[in-house]
Amino acid sequence: MRRDPGDGYRVSPDIGKSNVTFGANDFARAARDDADNARVEAANAKLETKAQRLLDLTKRRDTYFRQSIMADRTMAVMLSLFLAELKAVPLTEATLALINLLEDDEGRGVVESLIHAGLVVVTGANPDRRTVGLTPLGSARMRSFISDYPDT
């Protein structure tokens, strides 16, 4: 084995035949194994199914009741943002308003109230291309809420 003086690790002359050892100040992060990845994906799939069911029920309710009487737009927006996060799909303010059947002013009002609550963040300078997403707090609260919500 020879030692590279500037790098802090040893390099074998026969690459691939021995392991690399790290110096005292080097860090290595253990990779998740396939079983851990499968558990995380299964948990996210279950959360996605429950969140989609809640959103569908909210939309179904709107077909029976006038929106002004049974308004729950903020939760529908939060569910939409949570599903978008799980699916890694970016949403603009306009798209978010469209999928939740909100007027532009109503959609902006809901997003602004969620921003002030620390649950949502808007990114980007161009108003037409700004994306809306959950903050870590918003994501954690939605994950907890949906996990605690009954399956049936």
Tab-separated table of N, CA and C in Angstrom:
chain	number	residue	atom	x	y	z
A	1	MET	N	0.839	-1.177	0.000
A	1	MET	CA	0.000	0.000	0.000
A	1	MET	C	0.882	1.237	0.000
A	2	ARG	N	0.492	2.213	-0.777
A	2	ARG	CA	1.202	3.487	-0.716
A	2	ARG	C	0.263	4.530	-0.149
A	3	ARG	N	0.806	5.525	0.458
A	3	ARG	CA	-0.002	6.588	1.076
A	3	ARG	C	0.097	7.826	0.211
A	4	ASP	N	-1.078	8.369	-0.138
A	4	ASP	CA	-1.121	9.653	-0.835
A	4	ASP	C	-0.986	10.730	0.212
A	5	PRO	N	0.053	11.539	0.164
A	5	PRO	CA	0.308	12.479	1.255
A	5	PRO	C	-0.765	13.550	1.415
A	6	GLY	N	-1.396	14.001	0.362
A	6	GLY	CA	-2.334	15.105	0.496
A	6	GLY	C	-3.773	14.697	0.689
A	7	ASP	N	-4.105	13.442	0.471
A	7	ASP	CA	-5.505	13.051	0.456
A	7	ASP	C	-6.007	12.451	1.763
A	8	GLY	N	-5.145	11.935	2.607
A	8	GLY	CA	-5.584	11.401	3.879
A	8	GLY	C	-6.167	10.001	3.797
A	9	TYR	N	-5.984	9.314	2.687
A	9	TYR	CA	-6.423	7.927	2.606
A	9	TYR	C	-5.370	7.125	1.865
A	10	ARG	N	-5.448	5.826	1.991
A	10	ARG	CA	-4.474	4.943	1.359
A	10	ARG	C	-5.038	4.383	0.069
A	11	VAL	N	-4.179	4.237	-0.894
A	11	VAL	CA	-4.593	3.695	-2.184
A	11	VAL	C	-3.797	2.431	-2.441
A	12	SER	N	-4.487	1.366	-2.743
A	12	SER	CA	-3.841	0.100	-3.039
A	12	SER	C	-3.283	0.142	-4.459
A	13	PRO	N	-2.118	-0.443	-4.687
A	13	PRO	CA	-1.604	-0.490	-6.059
A	13	PRO	C	-2.472	-1.378	-6.943
A	14	ASP	N	-3.197	-2.294	-6.341
A	14	ASP	CA	-4.087	-3.171	-7.093
A	14	ASP	C	-5.521	-2.736	-6.836
A	15	ILE	N	-5.974	-1.705	-7.562
A	15	ILE	CA	-7.320	-1.172	-7.373
A	15	ILE	C	-8.328	-2.298	-7.569
A	16	GLY	N	-9.273	-2.379	-6.659
A	16	GLY	CA	-10.316	-3.392	-6.730
A	16	GLY	C	-9.986	-4.657	-5.968
A	17	LYS	N	-8.748	-4.810	-5.553
A	17	LYS	CA	-8.376	-6.023	-4.830
A	17	LYS	C	-8.377	-5.830	-3.318
A	18	SER	N	-8.400	-4.588	-2.849
A	18	SER	CA	-8.475	-4.356	-1.413
A	18	SER	C	-9.356	-3.146	-1.155
A	19	ASN	N	-9.751	-2.978	0.062
A	19	ASN	CA	-10.643	-1.885	0.435
A	19	ASN	C	-9.874	-0.591	0.648
A	20	VAL	N	-10.552	0.515	0.478
A	20	VAL	CA	-9.985	1.824	0.780
A	20	VAL	C	-10.242	2.091	2.255
A	21	THR	N	-9.241	2.586	2.963
A	21	THR	CA	-9.446	2.945	4.357
A	21	THR	C	-9.449	4.456	4.472
A	22	PHE	N	-10.262	4.961	5.364
A	22	PHE	CA	-10.413	6.389	5.532
A	22	PHE	C	-9.569	6.868	6.690
A	23	GLY	N	-9.127	8.110	6.595
A	23	GLY	CA	-8.380	8.737	7.674
A	23	GLY	C	-9.317	9.137	8.804
A	24	ALA	N	-8.765	9.668	9.873
A	24	ALA	CA	-9.548	10.007	11.063
A	24	ALA	C	-10.558	11.112	10.800
A	25	ASN	N	-10.283	11.995	9.865
A	25	ASN	CA	-11.177	13.121	9.616
A	25	ASN	C	-12.122	12.887	8.443
A	26	ASP	N	-12.073	11.728	7.848
A	26	ASP	CA	-12.945	11.436	6.712
A	26	ASP	C	-14.273	10.884	7.204
A	27	PHE	N	-15.338	11.182	6.451
A	27	PHE	CA	-16.670	10.728	6.818
A	27	PHE	C	-17.218	9.842	5.706
A	28	ALA	N	-17.948	8.838	6.077
A	28	ALA	CA	-18.636	7.986	5.109
A	28	ALA	C	-20.054	7.798	5.607
A	29	ARG	N	-20.996	7.845	4.694
A	29	ARG	CA	-22.393	7.651	5.061
A	29	ARG	C	-22.823	6.286	4.548
A	30	ALA	N	-23.422	5.517	5.429
A	30	ALA	CA	-23.898	4.197	5.039
A	30	ALA	C	-25.100	4.348	4.123
A	31	ALA	N	-25.100	3.596	3.049
A	31	ALA	CA	-26.227	3.638	2.119
A	31	ALA	C	-27.356	2.781	2.669
A	32	ARG	N	-28.590	3.177	2.338
A	32	ARG	CA	-29.731	2.360	2.742
A	32	ARG	C	-29.726	1.070	1.946
A	33	ASP	N	-30.091	0.008	2.596
A	33	ASP	CA	-30.188	-1.234	1.855
A	33	ASP	C	-31.557	-1.315	1.176
A	34	ASP	N	-31.714	-2.300	0.322
A	34	ASP	CA	-32.946	-2.431	-0.455
A	34	ASP	C	-34.175	-2.629	0.431
A	35	ALA	N	-34.019	-3.319	1.547
A	35	ALA	CA	-35.159	-3.549	2.446
A	35	ALA	C	-35.642	-2.235	3.049
A	36	ASP	N	-34.703	-1.347	3.443
A	36	ASP	CA	-35.090	-0.036	3.977
A	36	ASP	C	-35.802	0.789	2.915
A	37	ASN	N	-35.290	0.791	1.701
A	37	ASN	CA	-35.929	1.533	0.607
A	37	ASN	C	-37.328	1.007	0.336
A	38	ALA	N	-37.499	-0.294	0.380
A	38	ALA	CA	-38.818	-0.893	0.133
A	38	ALA	C	-39.810	-0.495	1.220
A	39	ARG	N	-39.358	-0.453	2.480
A	39	ARG	CA	-40.242	-0.047	3.579
A	39	ARG	C	-40.664	1.408	3.434
A	40	VAL	N	-39.720	2.278	3.073
A	40	VAL	CA	-40.036	3.705	2.898
A	40	VAL	C	-41.008	3.883	1.743
A	41	GLU	N	-40.773	3.196	0.643
A	41	GLU	CA	-41.668	3.302	-0.515
A	41	GLU	C	-43.060	2.767	-0.192
A	42	ALA	N	-43.143	1.686	0.556
A	42	ALA	CA	-44.447	1.126	0.938
A	42	ALA	C	-45.191	2.087	1.852
A	43	ALA	N	-44.480	2.705	2.795
A	43	ALA	CA	-45.112	3.669	3.695
A	43	ALA	C	-45.603	4.882	2.915
A	44	ASN	N	-44.792	5.368	1.974
A	44	ASN	CA	-45.210	6.508	1.164
A	44	ASN	C	-46.392	6.152	0.269
A	45	ALA	N	-46.433	4.941	-0.256
A	45	ALA	CA	-47.558	4.521	-1.097
A	45	ALA	C	-48.845	4.479	-0.282
A	46	LYS	N	-48.762	4.008	0.956
A	46	LYS	CA	-49.940	3.965	1.827
A	46	LYS	C	-50.422	5.381	2.138
A	47	LEU	N	-49.490	6.284	2.455
A	47	LEU	CA	-49.853	7.675	2.713
A	47	LEU	C	-50.462	8.323	1.478
A	48	GLU	N	-49.901	8.039	0.324
A	48	GLU	CA	-50.414	8.603	-0.926
A	48	GLU	C	-51.848	8.140	-1.171
A	49	THR	N	-52.131	6.875	-0.940
A	49	THR	CA	-53.478	6.333	-1.123
A	49	THR	C	-54.469	7.010	-0.181
A	50	LYS	N	-54.092	7.158	1.087
A	50	LYS	CA	-54.984	7.797	2.053
A	50	LYS	C	-55.207	9.272	1.715
A	51	ALA	N	-54.139	9.973	1.336
A	51	ALA	CA	-54.269	11.391	0.994
A	51	ALA	C	-55.156	11.574	-0.236
A	52	GLN	N	-54.995	10.705	-1.225
A	52	GLN	CA	-55.827	10.795	-2.427
A	52	GLN	C	-57.291	10.526	-2.081
A	53	ARG	N	-57.542	9.566	-1.198
A	53	ARG	CA	-58.912	9.265	-0.767
A	53	ARG	C	-59.534	10.465	-0.062
A	54	LEU	N	-58.772	11.109	0.819
A	54	LEU	CA	-59.277	12.291	1.511
A	54	LEU	C	-59.599	13.419	0.530
A	55	LEU	N	-58.730	13.625	-0.432
A	55	LEU	CA	-58.972	14.665	-1.425
A	55	LEU	C	-60.198	14.341	-2.268
A	56	ASP	N	-60.347	13.090	-2.665
A	56	ASP	CA	-61.526	12.671	-3.440
A	56	ASP	C	-62.808	12.869	-2.637
A	57	LEU	N	-62.776	12.537	-1.340
A	57	LEU	CA	-63.959	12.733	-0.495
A	57	LEU	C	-64.305	14.217	-0.359
A	58	THR	N	-63.298	15.058	-0.246
A	58	THR	CA	-63.533	16.499	-0.163
A	58	THR	C	-64.192	16.995	-1.444
A	59	LYS	N	-63.693	16.546	-2.577
A	59	LYS	CA	-64.273	16.968	-3.862
A	59	LYS	C	-65.682	16.408	-4.042
A	60	ARG	N	-65.914	15.179	-3.593
A	60	ARG	CA	-67.249	14.588	-3.696
A	60	ARG	C	-68.252	15.377	-2.855
A	61	ARG	N	-67.827	15.792	-1.668
A	61	ARG	CA	-68.693	16.585	-0.801
A	61	ARG	C	-69.116	17.876	-1.500
A	62	ASP	N	-68.195	18.464	-2.249
A	62	ASP	CA	-68.494	19.719	-2.937
A	62	ASP	C	-69.576	19.562	-4.005
A	63	THR	N	-69.800	18.353	-4.496
A	63	THR	CA	-70.867	18.159	-5.488
A	63	THR	C	-72.244	18.170	-4.821
A	64	TYR	N	-72.295	17.934	-3.523
A	64	TYR	CA	-73.565	17.877	-2.803
A	64	TYR	C	-73.899	19.167	-2.054
A	65	PHE	N	-72.897	19.928	-1.697
A	65	PHE	CA	-73.115	21.126	-0.900
A	65	PHE	C	-72.508	22.331	-1.608
A	66	ARG	N	-73.144	23.478	-1.423
A	66	ARG	CA	-72.571	24.708	-1.953
A	66	ARG	C	-71.244	24.977	-1.276
A	67	GLN	N	-70.310	25.488	-2.028
A	67	GLN	CA	-68.972	25.731	-1.484
A	67	GLN	C	-68.984	26.691	-0.311
A	68	SER	N	-69.854	27.695	-0.362
A	68	SER	CA	-69.865	28.672	0.727
A	68	SER	C	-70.359	28.062	2.037
A	69	ILE	N	-71.151	26.998	1.942
A	69	ILE	CA	-71.675	26.356	3.151
A	69	ILE	C	-70.674	25.357	3.721
A	70	MET	N	-70.092	24.550	2.866
A	70	MET	CA	-69.188	23.486	3.306
A	70	MET	C	-67.766	23.734	2.795
A	71	ALA	N	-67.252	24.916	2.990
A	71	ALA	CA	-65.927	25.264	2.474
A	71	ALA	C	-64.825	24.613	3.309
A	72	ASP	N	-63.907	23.980	2.637
A	72	ASP	CA	-62.738	23.387	3.278
A	72	ASP	C	-61.588	23.436	2.290
A	73	ARG	N	-61.439	24.576	1.669
A	73	ARG	CA	-60.454	24.738	0.601
A	73	ARG	C	-59.022	24.587	1.092
A	74	THR	N	-58.760	25.026	2.289
A	74	THR	CA	-57.391	24.984	2.785
A	74	THR	C	-56.905	23.550	2.929
A	75	MET	N	-57.738	22.673	3.453
A	75	MET	CA	-57.329	21.268	3.582
A	75	MET	C	-57.159	20.632	2.208
A	76	ALA	N	-58.012	20.967	1.259
A	76	ALA	CA	-57.862	20.428	-0.097
A	76	ALA	C	-56.532	20.867	-0.699
A	77	VAL	N	-56.152	22.113	-0.475
A	77	VAL	CA	-54.865	22.615	-0.975
A	77	VAL	C	-53.721	21.874	-0.293
A	78	MET	N	-53.810	21.697	1.018
A	78	MET	CA	-52.760	20.976	1.742
A	78	MET	C	-52.648	19.531	1.261
A	79	LEU	N	-53.778	18.873	1.024
A	79	LEU	CA	-53.748	17.502	0.502
A	79	LEU	C	-53.133	17.466	-0.893
A	80	SER	N	-53.472	18.425	-1.724
A	80	SER	CA	-52.905	18.486	-3.075
A	80	SER	C	-51.398	18.694	-3.020
A	81	LEU	N	-50.956	19.572	-2.145
A	81	LEU	CA	-49.518	19.823	-2.006
A	81	LEU	C	-48.782	18.598	-1.454
A	82	PHE	N	-49.418	17.891	-0.523
A	82	PHE	CA	-48.802	16.691	0.032
A	82	PHE	C	-48.675	15.600	-1.034
A	83	LEU	N	-49.732	15.405	-1.811
A	83	LEU	CA	-49.671	14.418	-2.893
A	83	LEU	C	-48.616	14.804	-3.924
A	84	ALA	N	-48.532	16.080	-4.249
A	84	ALA	CA	-47.516	16.543	-5.195
A	84	ALA	C	-46.113	16.284	-4.657
A	85	GLU	N	-45.939	16.487	-3.353
A	85	GLU	CA	-44.641	16.216	-2.735
A	85	GLU	C	-44.293	14.734	-2.818
A	86	LEU	N	-45.253	13.868	-2.508
A	86	LEU	CA	-44.997	12.423	-2.566
A	86	LEU	C	-44.681	11.960	-3.985
A	87	LYS	N	-45.312	12.589	-4.965
A	87	LYS	CA	-45.099	12.219	-6.366
A	87	LYS	C	-43.969	13.008	-7.014
A	88	ALA	N	-43.375	13.946	-6.268
A	88	ALA	CA	-42.295	14.806	-6.768
A	88	ALA	C	-42.734	15.597	-8.001
A	89	VAL	N	-43.934	16.167	-7.916
A	89	VAL	CA	-44.489	16.972	-9.002
A	89	VAL	C	-44.569	18.426	-8.528
A	90	PRO	N	-43.887	19.341	-9.226
A	90	PRO	CA	-43.985	20.742	-8.818
A	90	PRO	C	-45.338	21.338	-9.209
A	91	LEU	N	-45.880	22.199	-8.356
A	91	LEU	CA	-47.159	22.853	-8.626
A	91	LEU	C	-46.975	24.362	-8.610
A	92	THR	N	-47.527	25.028	-9.626
A	92	THR	CA	-47.568	26.481	-9.602
A	92	THR	C	-48.824	26.902	-8.859
A	93	GLU	N	-48.906	28.172	-8.517
A	93	GLU	CA	-50.103	28.672	-7.835
A	93	GLU	C	-51.331	28.494	-8.716
A	94	ALA	N	-51.169	28.737	-10.022
A	94	ALA	CA	-52.302	28.610	-10.948
A	94	ALA	C	-52.771	27.160	-11.046
A	95	THR	N	-51.836	26.227	-11.123
A	95	THR	CA	-52.194	24.806	-11.202
A	95	THR	C	-52.870	24.354	-9.917
A	96	LEU	N	-52.352	24.807	-8.797
A	96	LEU	CA	-52.935	24.458	-7.503
A	96	LEU	C	-54.372	24.962	-7.413
A	97	ALA	N	-54.609	26.179	-7.869
A	97	ALA	CA	-55.967	26.735	-7.861
A	97	ALA	C	-56.869	25.948	-8.807
A	98	LEU	N	-56.348	25.589	-9.966
A	98	LEU	CA	-57.136	24.864	-10.958
A	98	LEU	C	-57.553	23.481	-10.460
A	99	ILE	N	-56.633	22.726	-9.888
A	99	ILE	CA	-56.986	21.366	-9.461
A	99	ILE	C	-57.908	21.367	-8.248
A	100	ASN	N	-57.936	22.489	-7.511
A	100	ASN	CA	-58.826	22.583	-6.358
A	100	ASN	C	-60.057	23.435	-6.634
A	101	LEU	N	-60.274	23.775	-7.906
A	101	LEU	CA	-61.443	24.534	-8.356
A	101	LEU	C	-61.596	25.846	-7.592
A	102	LEU	N	-60.496	26.567	-7.447
A	102	LEU	CA	-60.490	27.842	-6.746
A	102	LEU	C	-60.364	28.990	-7.743
A	103	GLU	N	-61.037	30.077	-7.462
A	103	GLU	CA	-60.827	31.298	-8.242
A	103	GLU	C	-59.421	31.805	-7.922
A	104	ASP	N	-58.857	32.615	-8.818
A	104	ASP	CA	-57.489	33.107	-8.609
A	104	ASP	C	-57.315	33.809	-7.267
A	105	ASP	N	-58.223	34.732	-6.942
A	105	ASP	CA	-58.110	35.471	-5.683
A	105	ASP	C	-58.259	34.546	-4.477
A	106	GLU	N	-59.187	33.600	-4.566
A	106	GLU	CA	-59.402	32.654	-3.463
A	106	GLU	C	-58.172	31.772	-3.281
A	107	GLY	N	-57.602	31.309	-4.400
A	107	GLY	CA	-56.400	30.479	-4.339
A	107	GLY	C	-55.231	31.212	-3.727
A	108	ARG	N	-55.036	32.470	-4.127
A	108	ARG	CA	-53.958	33.279	-3.550
A	108	ARG	C	-54.181	33.500	-2.051
A	109	GLY	N	-55.434	33.721	-1.669
A	109	GLY	CA	-55.740	33.925	-0.249
A	109	GLY	C	-55.433	32.698	0.585
A	110	VAL	N	-55.775	31.519	0.069
A	110	VAL	CA	-55.488	30.275	0.791
A	110	VAL	C	-53.985	30.074	0.916
A	111	VAL	N	-53.262	30.273	-0.191
A	111	VAL	CA	-51.811	30.097	-0.163
A	111	VAL	C	-51.171	31.094	0.801
A	112	GLU	N	-51.618	32.343	0.774
A	112	GLU	CA	-51.056	33.351	1.683
A	112	GLU	C	-51.310	32.991	3.148
A	113	SER	N	-52.496	32.485	3.455
A	113	SER	CA	-52.775	32.107	4.845
A	113	SER	C	-51.892	30.932	5.272
A	114	LEU	N	-51.623	30.013	4.368
A	114	LEU	CA	-50.756	28.876	4.680
A	114	LEU	C	-49.299	29.306	4.818
A	115	ILE	N	-48.892	30.300	4.033
A	115	ILE	CA	-47.534	30.838	4.161
A	115	ILE	C	-47.374	31.478	5.542
A	116	HIS	N	-48.354	32.278	5.943
A	116	HIS	CA	-48.286	32.932	7.252
A	116	HIS	C	-48.306	31.924	8.399
A	117	ALA	N	-48.911	30.774	8.179
A	117	ALA	CA	-48.938	29.724	9.198
A	117	ALA	C	-47.645	28.915	9.217
A	118	GLY	N	-46.753	29.150	8.239
A	118	GLY	CA	-45.484	28.427	8.185
A	118	GLY	C	-45.599	27.039	7.594
A	119	LEU	N	-46.700	26.746	6.900
A	119	LEU	CA	-46.928	25.406	6.354
A	119	LEU	C	-46.578	25.286	4.881
A	120	VAL	N	-46.528	26.423	4.181
A	120	VAL	CA	-46.318	26.431	2.733
A	120	VAL	C	-45.279	27.488	2.394
A	121	VAL	N	-44.542	27.234	1.333
A	121	VAL	CA	-43.567	28.193	0.833
A	121	VAL	C	-43.751	28.322	-0.673
A	122	VAL	N	-43.523	29.535	-1.185
A	122	VAL	CA	-43.579	29.794	-2.619
A	122	VAL	C	-42.170	30.138	-3.056
A	123	THR	N	-41.698	29.509	-4.128
A	123	THR	CA	-40.341	29.741	-4.601
A	123	THR	C	-40.366	30.318	-6.008
A	124	GLY	N	-39.363	31.102	-6.330
A	124	GLY	CA	-39.217	31.673	-7.658
A	124	GLY	C	-39.666	33.115	-7.705
A	125	ALA	N	-39.037	33.891	-8.600
A	125	ALA	CA	-39.338	35.317	-8.704
A	125	ALA	C	-40.436	35.614	-9.714
A	126	ASN	N	-40.513	34.835	-10.781
A	126	ASN	CA	-41.503	35.070	-11.830
A	126	ASN	C	-42.873	34.604	-11.342
A	127	PRO	N	-43.858	35.510	-11.240
A	127	PRO	CA	-45.172	35.130	-10.701
A	127	PRO	C	-45.845	33.979	-11.459
A	128	ASP	N	-45.585	33.863	-12.763
A	128	ASP	CA	-46.218	32.793	-13.540
A	128	ASP	C	-45.548	31.442	-13.358
A	129	ARG	N	-44.337	31.431	-12.868
A	129	ARG	CA	-43.599	30.170	-12.742
A	129	ARG	C	-43.242	29.815	-11.306
A	130	ARG	N	-43.742	30.575	-10.354
A	130	ARG	CA	-43.433	30.274	-8.960
A	130	ARG	C	-44.089	28.957	-8.575
A	131	THR	N	-43.353	28.156	-7.851
A	131	THR	CA	-43.914	26.884	-7.391
A	131	THR	C	-44.298	26.993	-5.924
A	132	VAL	N	-45.293	26.222	-5.572
A	132	VAL	CA	-45.796	26.180	-4.204
A	132	VAL	C	-45.484	24.803	-3.645
A	133	GLY	N	-45.005	24.749	-2.427
A	133	GLY	CA	-44.712	23.469	-1.799
A	133	GLY	C	-44.853	23.561	-0.294
A	134	LEU	N	-44.876	22.416	0.325
A	134	LEU	CA	-44.973	22.356	1.780
A	134	LEU	C	-43.615	22.648	2.406
A	135	THR	N	-43.639	23.337	3.527
A	135	THR	CA	-42.422	23.500	4.319
A	135	THR	C	-42.181	22.179	5.046
A	136	PRO	N	-41.017	21.995	5.642
A	136	PRO	CA	-40.810	20.777	6.439
A	136	PRO	C	-41.873	20.616	7.535
A	137	LEU	N	-42.273	21.725	8.157
A	137	LEU	CA	-43.325	21.671	9.174
A	137	LEU	C	-44.652	21.241	8.550
A	138	GLY	N	-45.007	21.824	7.408
A	138	GLY	CA	-46.251	21.467	6.728
A	138	GLY	C	-46.264	20.008	6.308
A	139	SER	N	-45.133	19.535	5.789
A	139	SER	CA	-45.029	18.140	5.376
A	139	SER	C	-45.156	17.198	6.576
A	140	ALA	N	-44.490	17.531	7.670
A	140	ALA	CA	-44.543	16.684	8.868
A	140	ALA	C	-45.960	16.637	9.441
A	141	ARG	N	-46.636	17.785	9.450
A	141	ARG	CA	-48.003	17.807	9.984
A	141	ARG	C	-48.959	17.019	9.096
A	142	MET	N	-48.814	17.134	7.786
A	142	MET	CA	-49.682	16.367	6.879
A	142	MET	C	-49.402	14.872	7.020
A	143	ARG	N	-48.151	14.516	7.116
A	143	ARG	CA	-47.785	13.101	7.275
A	143	ARG	C	-48.399	12.549	8.561
A	144	SER	N	-48.330	13.299	9.640
A	144	SER	CA	-48.912	12.857	10.914
A	144	SER	C	-50.414	12.781	10.828
A	145	PHE	N	-51.043	13.807	10.252
A	145	PHE	CA	-52.500	13.833	10.127
A	145	PHE	C	-53.002	12.655	9.311
A	146	ILE	N	-52.385	12.403	8.181
A	146	ILE	CA	-52.850	11.317	7.305
A	146	ILE	C	-52.547	9.966	7.927
A	147	SER	N	-51.420	9.847	8.594
A	147	SER	CA	-51.096	8.575	9.262
A	147	SER	C	-52.101	8.249	10.362
A	148	ASP	N	-52.574	9.275	11.069
A	148	ASP	CA	-53.543	9.068	12.154
A	148	ASP	C	-54.970	8.922	11.664
A	149	TYR	N	-55.243	9.322	10.428
A	149	TYR	CA	-56.604	9.266	9.894
A	149	TYR	C	-57.007	7.809	9.662
A	150	PRO	N	-58.235	7.439	9.988
A	150	PRO	CA	-58.647	6.028	9.823
A	150	PRO	C	-58.575	5.576	8.358
A	151	ASP	N	-58.284	4.304	8.168
A	151	ASP	CA	-58.190	3.761	6.804
A	151	ASP	C	-59.530	3.660	6.106
A	152	THR	N	-60.597	3.497	6.838
A	152	THR	CA	-61.911	3.332	6.194
A	152	THR	C	-62.819	4.489	6.474
